[in-house]
Amino acid sequence: VVMTQSPATLSVSPGERVTLSCRASQSVGNNLAWYQQKPGQAPRLLIYDAFTGATGIPARFSGSASGTEFTLTIGSLQSEDFAVYYCQQYEKWPLTFGGGTKVEIK
Amino acid sequence: QVQLVESGGGVVQPGSSLRLSCAASGFTFSTYVMHWVRQAPGKGLEWVAVISPDGTNKYYGDSAKGRFTISRDNSRNTLYLQMNSLRIDDTAVYYCARKGGAATGSHWFDSWGQGTLVTVSS
């Protein structure tokens, strides 16, 4: 399953609402996770099962889905949210990730 | 708290072998499915391999099939990745990661190690 994320880079200002997209090449149900990765760090789980926030993740992070289109929304971007975001499907083997969206400061 | 610590990375020549380790603590290692995920420099994430809690079931991504072997020692709370016939395009940070969901198909990753860098270069 090919996961396509868009855009590749997003330039935003702190406080803005941000929407990141991830499209699956075939149905993955709701078997979709989102991760955040900062430079030099391991990825951190944000969302699983398309909608469910992981433990300790701020409420400003939310996930939604419509068919094979998935969205990660950051309600009001904080300075610590500038990072790369990846989606990952776990419906079919092999597990696959999207190419990532970098959220940078405008 | 959950801790995963990888080791064993380094600089090797093409065609050589390397064994990575991942020491787990803070949870009952023997009851969890474990994965390896890698990331080439400046690139995205690529899933490598998975192993069942008792070590009997293993599955590999295309890039690892026939060259890499995942294993575990539950008595030592350690996950391994034996990598043979290494190629330049195997250069990456290798992460071990814990399967997060309790359901059979829930292969998302709730805990990650800090990664170990493998550089394959002549």
Tab-separated table of C-alpha atoms in Angstrom:
chain	number	residue	atom	x	y	z
A	1	VAL	CA	0.000	0.000	0.000
A	2	VAL	CA	1.504	3.323	-1.096
A	3	MET	CA	0.942	6.181	1.329
A	4	THR	CA	1.159	9.671	-0.178
A	5	GLN	CA	1.465	12.696	2.061
A	6	SER	CA	0.850	16.264	1.024
A	7	PRO	CA	2.197	18.815	1.009
A	8	ALA	CA	5.855	17.890	1.387
A	9	THR	CA	6.505	21.123	3.254
A	10	LEU	CA	4.130	23.484	5.005
A	11	SER	CA	5.189	26.955	6.167
A	12	VAL	CA	2.988	28.214	8.967
A	13	SER	CA	2.961	30.759	11.761
A	14	PRO	CA	2.532	29.852	15.434
A	15	GLY	CA	-1.115	29.859	16.423
A	16	GLU	CA	-2.358	28.831	12.986
A	17	ARG	CA	-4.531	25.790	12.396
A	18	VAL	CA	-2.718	23.165	10.333
A	19	THR	CA	-4.111	20.331	8.220
A	20	LEU	CA	-1.876	17.553	6.913
A	21	SER	CA	-3.063	14.990	4.379
A	22	CYS	CA	-2.274	11.335	3.808
A	23	ARG	CA	-3.780	9.239	1.015
A	24	ALA	CA	-3.646	5.441	0.769
A	25	SER	CA	-3.452	3.747	-2.638
A	26	GLN	CA	-6.087	1.239	-1.491
A	27	SER	CA	-8.402	0.771	1.430
A	28	VAL	CA	-6.692	0.500	4.806
A	29	GLY	CA	-9.855	0.842	6.867
A	30	ASN	CA	-9.028	2.986	9.882
A	31	ASN	CA	-5.681	1.253	10.384
A	32	LEU	CA	-3.697	4.440	10.193
A	33	ALA	CA	-1.272	6.055	12.627
A	34	TRP	CA	0.419	9.456	12.737
A	35	TYR	CA	3.868	10.191	14.143
A	36	GLN	CA	5.844	13.339	14.856
A	37	GLN	CA	9.607	13.417	14.437
A	38	LYS	CA	11.948	16.201	15.459
A	39	PRO	CA	15.560	16.439	14.242
A	40	GLY	CA	17.816	13.881	15.886
A	41	GLN	CA	14.935	12.189	17.678
A	42	ALA	CA	12.921	9.027	17.227
A	43	PRO	CA	9.355	9.309	15.958
A	44	ARG	CA	6.639	9.827	18.539
A	45	LEU	CA	3.176	8.323	18.213
A	46	LEU	CA	0.411	10.925	17.992
A	47	ILE	CA	-2.693	9.155	16.658
A	48	TYR	CA	-3.658	5.532	16.034
A	49	ASP	CA	-6.730	3.871	14.545
A	50	ALA	CA	-7.090	7.079	12.497
A	51	PHE	CA	-8.805	8.992	15.291
A	52	THR	CA	-7.488	7.967	18.713
A	53	GLY	CA	-4.984	10.194	20.467
A	54	ALA	CA	-2.026	8.424	22.012
A	55	THR	CA	-1.311	8.742	25.712
A	56	GLY	CA	-0.055	12.172	26.696
A	57	ILE	CA	-0.694	13.799	23.320
A	58	PRO	CA	-2.206	17.307	23.568
A	59	ALA	CA	-5.811	17.696	22.514
A	60	ARG	CA	-4.838	20.108	19.735
A	61	PHE	CA	-3.789	17.039	17.699
A	62	SER	CA	-6.705	15.239	16.057
A	63	GLY	CA	-7.175	12.714	13.275
A	64	SER	CA	-9.947	12.159	10.784
A	65	ALA	CA	-10.659	9.897	7.827
A	66	SER	CA	-12.790	9.694	4.721
A	67	GLY	CA	-12.318	6.564	2.635
A	68	THR	CA	-8.639	6.419	1.736
A	69	GLU	CA	-7.983	10.029	2.740
A	70	PHE	CA	-6.676	10.753	6.196
A	71	THR	CA	-6.076	14.073	7.904
A	72	LEU	CA	-4.037	15.181	10.879
A	73	THR	CA	-5.135	18.529	12.269
A	74	ILE	CA	-3.171	20.638	14.717
A	75	GLY	CA	-5.658	23.055	16.229
A	76	SER	CA	-3.284	25.882	17.099
A	77	LEU	CA	0.333	25.375	16.201
A	78	GLN	CA	2.762	25.714	19.085
A	79	SER	CA	6.499	26.312	18.766
A	80	GLU	CA	7.229	22.722	19.784
A	81	ASP	CA	5.082	21.378	16.927
A	82	PHE	CA	7.517	22.311	14.180
A	83	ALA	CA	8.628	18.890	13.002
A	84	VAL	CA	8.118	16.239	10.343
A	85	TYR	CA	4.897	14.241	10.441
A	86	TYR	CA	4.477	10.734	9.045
A	87	CYS	CA	1.440	8.566	8.468
A	88	GLN	CA	1.642	4.758	8.568
A	89	GLN	CA	-0.821	2.077	7.522
A	90	TYR	CA	-1.072	-1.264	9.297
A	91	GLU	CA	-3.938	-2.815	7.376
A	92	LYS	CA	-1.754	-4.789	4.988
A	93	TRP	CA	1.765	-6.214	4.949
A	94	PRO	CA	4.307	-4.814	4.451
A	95	LEU	CA	3.654	-1.931	6.783
A	96	THR	CA	4.227	1.314	4.952
A	97	PHE	CA	4.802	4.955	5.804
A	98	GLY	CA	4.105	8.117	3.910
A	99	GLY	CA	7.008	10.267	2.788
A	100	GLY	CA	6.359	12.850	5.495
A	101	THR	CA	5.261	16.470	5.743
A	102	LYS	CA	7.659	18.994	7.206
A	103	VAL	CA	5.961	21.767	9.167
A	104	GLU	CA	8.279	24.750	9.270
A	105	ILE	CA	8.120	28.247	10.656
A	106	LYS	CA	6.817	30.844	8.221
B	1	GLN	CA	8.901	3.567	32.127
B	2	VAL	CA	9.361	1.839	28.783
B	3	GLN	CA	12.907	2.046	27.511
B	4	LEU	CA	14.403	0.667	24.313
B	5	VAL	CA	18.140	1.072	23.754
B	6	GLU	CA	19.713	0.058	20.458
B	7	SER	CA	23.380	-0.716	19.965
B	8	GLY	CA	25.689	-2.363	17.486
B	9	GLY	CA	25.731	0.176	14.694
B	10	GLY	CA	28.891	1.331	13.004
B	11	VAL	CA	30.769	1.747	9.765
B	12	VAL	CA	31.158	-1.393	7.644
B	13	GLN	CA	32.118	-2.246	4.098
B	14	PRO	CA	29.676	-3.479	1.466
B	15	GLY	CA	29.136	-7.218	1.717
B	16	SER	CA	29.885	-7.415	5.417
B	17	SER	CA	27.662	-8.342	8.359
B	18	LEU	CA	26.495	-6.592	11.489
B	19	ARG	CA	24.260	-7.512	14.402
B	20	LEU	CA	22.124	-4.877	16.076
B	21	SER	CA	20.704	-5.247	19.564
B	22	CYS	CA	17.829	-3.563	21.336
B	23	ALA	CA	17.694	-3.832	25.123
B	24	ALA	CA	14.214	-3.464	26.535
B	25	SER	CA	13.159	-2.489	30.036
B	26	GLY	CA	10.154	-1.124	31.897
B	27	PHE	CA	7.666	-3.611	30.460
B	28	THR	CA	7.122	-7.346	30.079
B	29	PHE	CA	9.199	-7.794	26.921
B	30	SER	CA	8.214	-11.417	26.377
B	31	THR	CA	4.567	-10.497	25.797
B	32	TYR	CA	5.106	-7.893	23.066
B	33	VAL	CA	5.486	-8.055	19.305
B	34	MET	CA	8.601	-6.107	18.323
B	35	HIS	CA	9.691	-4.394	15.109
B	36	TRP	CA	12.697	-2.870	13.407
B	37	VAL	CA	12.205	0.325	11.387
B	38	ARG	CA	14.953	2.200	9.578
B	39	GLN	CA	15.523	5.693	8.227
B	40	ALA	CA	18.121	6.563	5.630
B	41	PRO	CA	19.846	9.939	6.150
B	42	GLY	CA	17.440	12.740	5.306
B	43	LYS	CA	14.760	10.277	4.198
B	44	GLY	CA	11.526	8.825	5.499
B	45	LEU	CA	10.747	5.774	7.598
B	46	GLU	CA	10.895	2.222	6.250
B	47	TRP	CA	9.575	-0.818	8.083
B	48	VAL	CA	12.124	-3.666	8.174
B	49	ALA	CA	10.932	-6.660	10.173
B	50	VAL	CA	8.608	-7.953	12.893
B	51	ILE	CA	8.781	-10.815	15.387
B	52	SER	CA	6.118	-12.419	17.554
B	53	PRO	CA	6.407	-12.476	21.347
B	54	ASP	CA	7.706	-16.044	21.448
B	55	GLY	CA	9.987	-15.572	18.428
B	56	THR	CA	8.359	-18.197	16.253
B	57	ASN	CA	6.740	-15.894	13.702
B	58	LYS	CA	8.770	-13.422	11.699
B	59	TYR	CA	8.044	-11.278	8.677
B	60	TYR	CA	10.278	-9.044	6.599
B	61	GLY	CA	10.053	-6.119	4.269
B	62	ASP	CA	11.304	-6.621	0.727
B	63	SER	CA	14.623	-4.882	1.390
B	64	ALA	CA	15.395	-7.272	4.267
B	65	LYS	CA	14.223	-10.597	2.855
B	66	GLY	CA	17.003	-13.140	2.491
B	67	ARG	CA	19.647	-10.900	4.060
B	68	PHE	CA	18.370	-9.847	7.503
B	69	THR	CA	17.210	-12.024	10.385
B	70	ILE	CA	15.185	-10.768	13.318
B	71	SER	CA	15.364	-12.666	16.588
B	72	ARG	CA	14.890	-12.181	20.298
B	73	ASP	CA	16.085	-13.512	23.628
B	74	ASN	CA	13.271	-13.089	26.120
B	75	SER	CA	15.517	-14.205	28.974
B	76	ARG	CA	17.732	-11.203	28.245
B	77	ASN	CA	14.905	-8.819	27.228
B	78	THR	CA	16.745	-8.192	23.992
B	79	LEU	CA	15.766	-7.903	20.346
B	80	TYR	CA	18.271	-8.517	17.553
B	81	LEU	CA	18.696	-7.806	13.875
B	82	GLN	CA	21.356	-9.805	12.072
B	83	MET	CA	22.239	-8.060	8.835
B	84	ASN	CA	24.256	-9.882	6.181
B	85	SER	CA	25.437	-8.907	2.692
B	86	LEU	CA	25.115	-5.259	3.574
B	87	ARG	CA	24.729	-2.787	0.749
B	88	ILE	CA	25.382	0.939	0.539
B	89	ASP	CA	21.637	1.573	0.497
B	90	ASP	CA	21.286	-0.128	3.885
B	91	THR	CA	22.893	2.967	5.398
B	92	ALA	CA	20.340	4.244	7.900
B	93	VAL	CA	19.420	4.779	11.512
B	94	TYR	CA	17.825	1.567	12.733
B	95	TYR	CA	15.121	1.840	15.366
B	96	CYS	CA	13.517	-0.884	17.400
B	97	ALA	CA	9.874	-0.241	18.156
B	98	ARG	CA	7.180	-1.862	20.238
B	99	LYS	CA	3.819	-2.827	18.766
B	100	GLY	CA	1.303	-0.597	20.436
B	101	GLY	CA	-2.063	-2.203	19.984
B	102	ALA	CA	-3.386	-5.251	21.804
B	103	ALA	CA	-5.425	-6.428	18.830
B	104	THR	CA	-3.740	-8.777	16.364
B	105	GLY	CA	-3.582	-6.310	13.498
B	106	SER	CA	-2.740	-3.188	15.445
B	107	HIS	CA	0.828	-2.762	14.301
B	108	TRP	CA	1.360	0.824	15.247
B	109	PHE	CA	4.375	1.743	17.339
B	110	ASP	CA	3.911	3.204	20.784
B	111	SER	CA	7.538	3.177	21.903
B	112	TRP	CA	10.760	3.676	19.966
B	113	GLY	CA	14.427	3.464	20.813
B	114	GLN	CA	16.806	6.318	20.043
B	115	GLY	CA	18.219	4.438	17.060
B	116	THR	CA	21.637	3.189	16.035
B	117	LEU	CA	23.393	4.374	12.878
B	118	VAL	CA	24.643	1.852	10.361
B	119	THR	CA	26.897	3.222	7.651
B	120	VAL	CA	27.850	0.982	4.749
B	121	SER	CA	30.714	2.474	2.816
B	122	SER	CA	33.776	1.375	0.898
